[in-house]
Amino acid sequence: MPRKIEVCLSPALIDLYAIEDSIVVVIDILRATSSIVYGIDNGAKAIIPVAQVEDCLAYAGCGYLLAAERNGEVVEGYDFGNSPFSYTAEKVKDKTVVLTTTNGTKALHLARSRASQVVIGSFLNLQSLCDWLSAQEKDVLLLCAGWKDQPNLEDTIFAGAVIREIHSSFTEFDDAGVAAQDLYALAKDDLRAYVGKSSHSKRMEALNIEEDIVFCLQLNVCTAIPVLEGDELVALKKDL
């Protein structure tokens, strides 16, 4: 059957896409979706994305881990932010994390209101995600979280990597997807160097979190695909 795969370069553009029957892949490479994938892969029971820092407080004192990030930094008074190194098995296994971030959780909330299904993508679970998407019979929208409604390099590059991997499973493509593929072709031989051109990479370097960038650009170190079920991101039960 004909299948369409599109790329939305910013959450500000999501209303332009008909996604009621589509799988939406939310992408925030540096760092929210990378950390979500890593946390679920490491046995977190669930991750609850909330829109505002204040929303985390409703979960205080109930046994949840509270994670809040704004502008690349941990919000004071919270357990941690969105560094993948906070989502190790030692810290999150069998626990539920309540998470809010500058860009990623905003994109998740915009997608959930209309999408048929919402899943999480990162370089960490690229192959697992692509294998699963290829096996589905739905259109796909790759939603880049960007930076404060502006497009960014790292999310667009990842969208291009997905399309390149599963191109043969689809019959319709948009221009943003073509551009994303071309960008990935330029970046793939040295992702770190290419992503180093990005504005968010420079923000993170200024915060001395270079190791987070390197970690988030690793390929296929996780197999979990987080899927939104109700208010929670949990591990997708794959039929593959």
GROMACS .gro file of C-alpha atoms in nm:
model
  240
    1MET     CA    1   0.000   0.000   0.000
    2PRO     CA    2   0.117   0.359  -0.058
    3ARG     CA    3   0.289   0.504   0.246
    4LYS     CA    4   0.407   0.857   0.316
    5ILE     CA    5   0.698   0.972   0.533
    6GLU     CA    6   0.739   1.341   0.610
    7VAL     CA    7   0.967   1.559   0.821
    8CYS     CA    8   0.838   1.844   1.035
    9LEU     CA    9   1.140   2.066   1.101
   10SER     CA   10   0.986   2.246   1.399
   11PRO     CA   11   0.696   2.189   1.641
   12ALA     CA   12   0.567   2.531   1.530
   13LEU     CA   13   0.479   2.370   1.194
   14ILE     CA   14   0.299   2.060   1.319
   15ASP     CA   15  -0.049   2.200   1.250
   16LEU     CA   16   0.037   2.189   0.878
   17TYR     CA   17   0.044   1.807   0.886
   18ALA     CA   18  -0.245   1.560   0.890
   19ILE     CA   19  -0.124   1.309   1.150
   20GLU     CA   20  -0.446   1.155   1.277
   21ASP     CA   21  -0.358   0.824   1.109
   22SER     CA   22   0.019   0.859   1.135
   23ILE     CA   23   0.294   0.739   1.363
   24VAL     CA   24   0.479   1.044   1.493
   25VAL     CA   25   0.844   0.997   1.589
   26VAL     CA   26   0.952   1.271   1.829
   27ILE     CA   27   1.319   1.367   1.790
   28ASP     CA   28   1.527   1.574   2.033
   29ILE     CA   29   1.878   1.436   1.991
   30LEU     CA   30   2.048   1.678   2.233
   31ARG     CA   31   1.924   1.547   2.468
   32ALA     CA   32   1.568   1.464   2.570
   33THR     CA   33   1.480   1.177   2.338
   34SER     CA   34   1.828   1.026   2.368
   35SER     CA   35   1.791   1.022   2.747
   36ILE     CA   36   1.436   0.885   2.728
   37VAL     CA   37   1.549   0.598   2.505
   38TYR     CA   38   1.845   0.527   2.732
   39GLY     CA   39   1.630   0.535   3.044
   40ILE     CA   40   1.365   0.301   2.908
   41ASP     CA   41   1.635   0.069   2.774
   42ASN     CA   42   1.788   0.065   3.122
   43GLY     CA   43   1.466  -0.053   3.281
   44ALA     CA   44   1.281   0.261   3.382
   45LYS     CA   45   0.921   0.163   3.451
   46ALA     CA   46   0.795   0.476   3.274
   47ILE     CA   47   0.884   0.834   3.190
   48ILE     CA   48   0.606   1.090   3.222
   49PRO     CA   49   0.662   1.397   3.002
   50VAL     CA   50   0.509   1.717   3.136
   51ALA     CA   51   0.498   2.058   2.974
   52GLN     CA   52   0.604   2.292   3.253
   53VAL     CA   53   0.855   2.281   3.537
   54GLU     CA   54   0.574   2.346   3.782
   55ASP     CA   55   0.387   2.037   3.656
   56CYS     CA   56   0.659   1.819   3.807
   57LEU     CA   57   0.565   1.939   4.153
   58ALA     CA   58   0.232   1.756   4.140
   59TYR     CA   59   0.435   1.433   4.158
   60ALA     CA   60   0.659   1.540   4.448
   61GLY     CA   61   0.664   1.311   4.752
   62CYS     CA   62   0.501   1.022   4.567
   63GLY     CA   63   0.810   0.814   4.492
   64TYR     CA   64   0.878   0.959   4.148
   65LEU     CA   65   1.211   1.091   4.024
   66LEU     CA   66   1.166   1.452   3.916
   67ALA     CA   67   1.371   1.573   3.618
   68ALA     CA   68   1.361   1.929   3.487
   69GLU     CA   69   1.583   2.104   3.231
   70ARG     CA   70   1.570   2.454   3.090
   71ASN     CA   71   1.823   2.606   2.851
   72GLY     CA   72   2.051   2.306   2.888
   73GLU     CA   73   2.077   2.318   3.267
   74VAL     CA   74   1.917   2.125   3.553
   75VAL     CA   75   1.646   2.329   3.724
   76GLU     CA   76   1.746   2.391   4.084
   77GLY     CA   77   1.575   2.163   4.334
   78TYR     CA   78   1.508   1.872   4.096
   79ASP     CA   79   1.668   1.527   4.101
   80PHE     CA   80   1.830   1.570   3.759
   81GLY     CA   81   1.780   1.712   3.411
   82ASN     CA   82   1.805   1.542   3.074
   83SER     CA   83   2.164   1.423   3.063
   84PRO     CA   84   2.173   1.059   2.950
   85PHE     CA   85   2.415   0.989   3.234
   86SER     CA   86   2.128   1.048   3.475
   87TYR     CA   87   1.932   0.763   3.316
   88THR     CA   88   2.158   0.469   3.398
   89ALA     CA   89   2.013   0.144   3.530
   90GLU     CA   90   2.150   0.225   3.875
   91LYS     CA   91   1.939   0.539   3.888
   92VAL     CA   92   1.618   0.459   3.699
   93LYS     CA   93   1.557   0.082   3.691
   94ASP     CA   94   1.199   0.003   3.800
   95LYS     CA   95   1.134   0.372   3.871
   96THR     CA   96   0.911   0.632   3.709
   97VAL     CA   97   1.066   0.962   3.602
   98VAL     CA   98   0.863   1.281   3.557
   99LEU     CA   99   1.043   1.489   3.294
  100THR     CA  100   1.015   1.838   3.148
  101THR     CA  101   1.262   1.986   2.898
  102THR     CA  102   1.294   2.299   2.690
  103ASN     CA  103   1.200   2.141   2.357
  104GLY     CA  104   1.142   1.766   2.362
  105THR     CA  105   0.849   1.744   2.600
  106LYS     CA  106   0.679   2.035   2.424
  107ALA     CA  107   0.697   1.844   2.094
  108LEU     CA  108   0.558   1.533   2.264
  109HIS     CA  109   0.256   1.720   2.395
  110LEU     CA  110   0.183   1.874   2.055
  111ALA     CA  111   0.203   1.533   1.887
  112ARG     CA  112  -0.008   1.341   2.136
  113SER     CA  113  -0.321   1.547   2.081
  114ARG     CA  114  -0.370   1.425   1.723
  115ALA     CA  115  -0.130   1.145   1.629
  116SER     CA  116  -0.236   0.784   1.589
  117GLN     CA  117   0.074   0.680   1.784
  118VAL     CA  118   0.376   0.861   1.932
  119VAL     CA  119   0.717   0.697   1.967
  120ILE     CA  120   1.064   0.826   2.054
  121GLY     CA  121   1.367   0.827   1.826
  122SER     CA  122   1.740   0.881   1.878
  123PHE     CA  123   2.066   0.765   1.728
  124LEU     CA  124   2.086   0.527   2.024
  125ASN     CA  125   1.789   0.321   1.898
  126LEU     CA  126   1.806   0.406   1.526
  127GLN     CA  127   1.813   0.052   1.386
  128SER     CA  128   1.551  -0.084   1.624
  129LEU     CA  129   1.322   0.210   1.544
  130CYS     CA  130   1.372   0.177   1.169
  131ASP     CA  131   1.307  -0.198   1.169
  132TRP     CA  132   0.981  -0.140   1.355
  133LEU     CA  133   0.867   0.153   1.139
  134SER     CA  134   0.930  -0.049   0.823
  135ALA     CA  135   0.703  -0.325   0.951
  136GLN     CA  136   0.408  -0.095   1.020
  137GLU     CA  137   0.137  -0.003   0.770
  138LYS     CA  138   0.098   0.363   0.860
  139ASP     CA  139   0.230   0.695   0.737
  140VAL     CA  140   0.512   0.844   0.944
  141LEU     CA  141   0.590   1.198   1.054
  142LEU     CA  142   0.938   1.264   1.189
  143LEU     CA  143   0.887   1.555   1.430
  144CYS     CA  144   1.203   1.749   1.508
  145ALA     CA  145   1.186   1.926   1.843
  146GLY     CA  146   1.432   2.192   1.728
  147TRP     CA  147   1.527   2.476   1.960
  148LYS     CA  148   1.249   2.705   2.083
  149ASP     CA  149   1.048   2.651   1.763
  150GLN     CA  150   1.347   2.700   1.533
  151PRO     CA  151   1.486   2.409   1.325
  152ASN     CA  152   1.817   2.261   1.428
  153LEU     CA  153   2.087   2.053   1.264
  154GLU     CA  154   2.103   1.748   1.489
  155ASP     CA  155   1.732   1.660   1.480
  156THR     CA  156   1.715   1.716   1.104
  157ILE     CA  157   2.022   1.497   1.048
  158PHE     CA  158   1.862   1.216   1.248
  159ALA     CA  159   1.541   1.245   1.045
  160GLY     CA  160   1.754   1.204   0.734
  161ALA     CA  161   1.919   0.894   0.880
  162VAL     CA  162   1.578   0.736   0.938
  163ILE     CA  163   1.454   0.809   0.587
  164ARG     CA  164   1.771   0.676   0.430
  165GLU     CA  165   1.736   0.352   0.627
  166ILE     CA  166   1.368   0.288   0.546
  167HIS     CA  167   1.329   0.470   0.214
  168SER     CA  168   1.222   0.157   0.028
  169SER     CA  169   0.920   0.108   0.257
  170PHE     CA  170   0.760   0.437   0.145
  171THR     CA  171   0.625   0.581  -0.177
  172GLU     CA  172   0.573   0.950  -0.090
  173PHE     CA  173   0.830   1.198   0.045
  174ASP     CA  174   0.831   1.571   0.116
  175ASP     CA  175   1.101   1.827   0.043
  176ALA     CA  176   1.198   1.854   0.410
  177GLY     CA  177   1.269   1.482   0.404
  178VAL     CA  178   1.482   1.514   0.091
  179ALA     CA  179   1.679   1.796   0.254
  180ALA     CA  180   1.720   1.590   0.573
  181GLN     CA  181   1.859   1.296   0.375
  182ASP     CA  182   2.107   1.522   0.198
  183LEU     CA  183   2.214   1.671   0.530
  184TYR     CA  184   2.268   1.325   0.678
  185ALA     CA  185   2.477   1.227   0.374
  186LEU     CA  186   2.704   1.524   0.449
  187ALA     CA  187   2.724   1.448   0.821
  188LYS     CA  188   2.732   1.070   0.849
  189ASP     CA  189   3.107   1.013   0.820
  190ASP     CA  190   3.176   1.236   1.121
  191LEU     CA  191   2.857   1.316   1.309
  192ARG     CA  192   3.034   1.488   1.595
  193ALA     CA  193   3.219   1.728   1.369
  194TYR     CA  194   2.909   1.816   1.170
  195VAL     CA  195   2.685   1.853   1.474
  196GLY     CA  196   2.959   2.073   1.618
  197LYS     CA  197   2.837   2.342   1.380
  198SER     CA  198   2.498   2.349   1.551
  199SER     CA  199   2.390   2.624   1.788
  200HIS     CA  200   2.281   2.379   2.058
  201SER     CA  201   2.610   2.193   2.044
  202LYS     CA  202   2.783   2.523   2.114
  203ARG     CA  203   2.545   2.592   2.406
  204MET     CA  204   2.627   2.252   2.553
  205GLU     CA  205   2.999   2.301   2.504
  206ALA     CA  206   2.970   2.628   2.696
  207LEU     CA  207   2.810   2.432   2.981
  208ASN     CA  208   3.100   2.181   2.974
  209ILE     CA  209   2.881   1.885   2.879
  210GLU     CA  210   3.070   1.769   2.571
  211GLU     CA  211   3.048   1.408   2.694
  212ASP     CA  212   2.669   1.426   2.662
  213ILE     CA  213   2.698   1.525   2.296
  214VAL     CA  214   2.934   1.238   2.218
  215PHE     CA  215   2.708   0.993   2.400
  216CYS     CA  216   2.393   1.104   2.217
  217LEU     CA  217   2.557   1.054   1.877
  218GLN     CA  218   2.631   0.684   1.935
  219LEU     CA  219   2.458   0.446   1.697
  220ASN     CA  220   2.245   0.152   1.805
  221VAL     CA  221   2.346   0.100   2.166
  222CYS     CA  222   1.980   0.055   2.269
  223THR     CA  223   1.693  -0.158   2.137
  224ALA     CA  224   1.403  -0.009   2.331
  225ILE     CA  225   1.145   0.207   2.154
  226PRO     CA  226   0.958   0.427   2.401
  227VAL     CA  227   0.591   0.466   2.310
  228LEU     CA  228   0.338   0.704   2.462
  229GLU     CA  229   0.057   0.518   2.638
  230GLY     CA  230  -0.177   0.758   2.811
  231ASP     CA  231   0.044   0.998   3.004
  232GLU     CA  232   0.345   0.767   3.017
  233LEU     CA  233   0.630   0.669   2.790
  234VAL     CA  234   0.690   0.295   2.826
  235ALA     CA  235   0.878   0.028   2.633
  236LEU     CA  236   0.702  -0.069   2.311
  237LYS     CA  237   0.615  -0.436   2.293
  238LYS     CA  238   0.747  -0.526   1.948
  239ASP     CA  239   0.603  -0.805   1.734
  240LEU     CA  240   0.919  -0.834   1.524
   0.00000   0.00000   0.00000
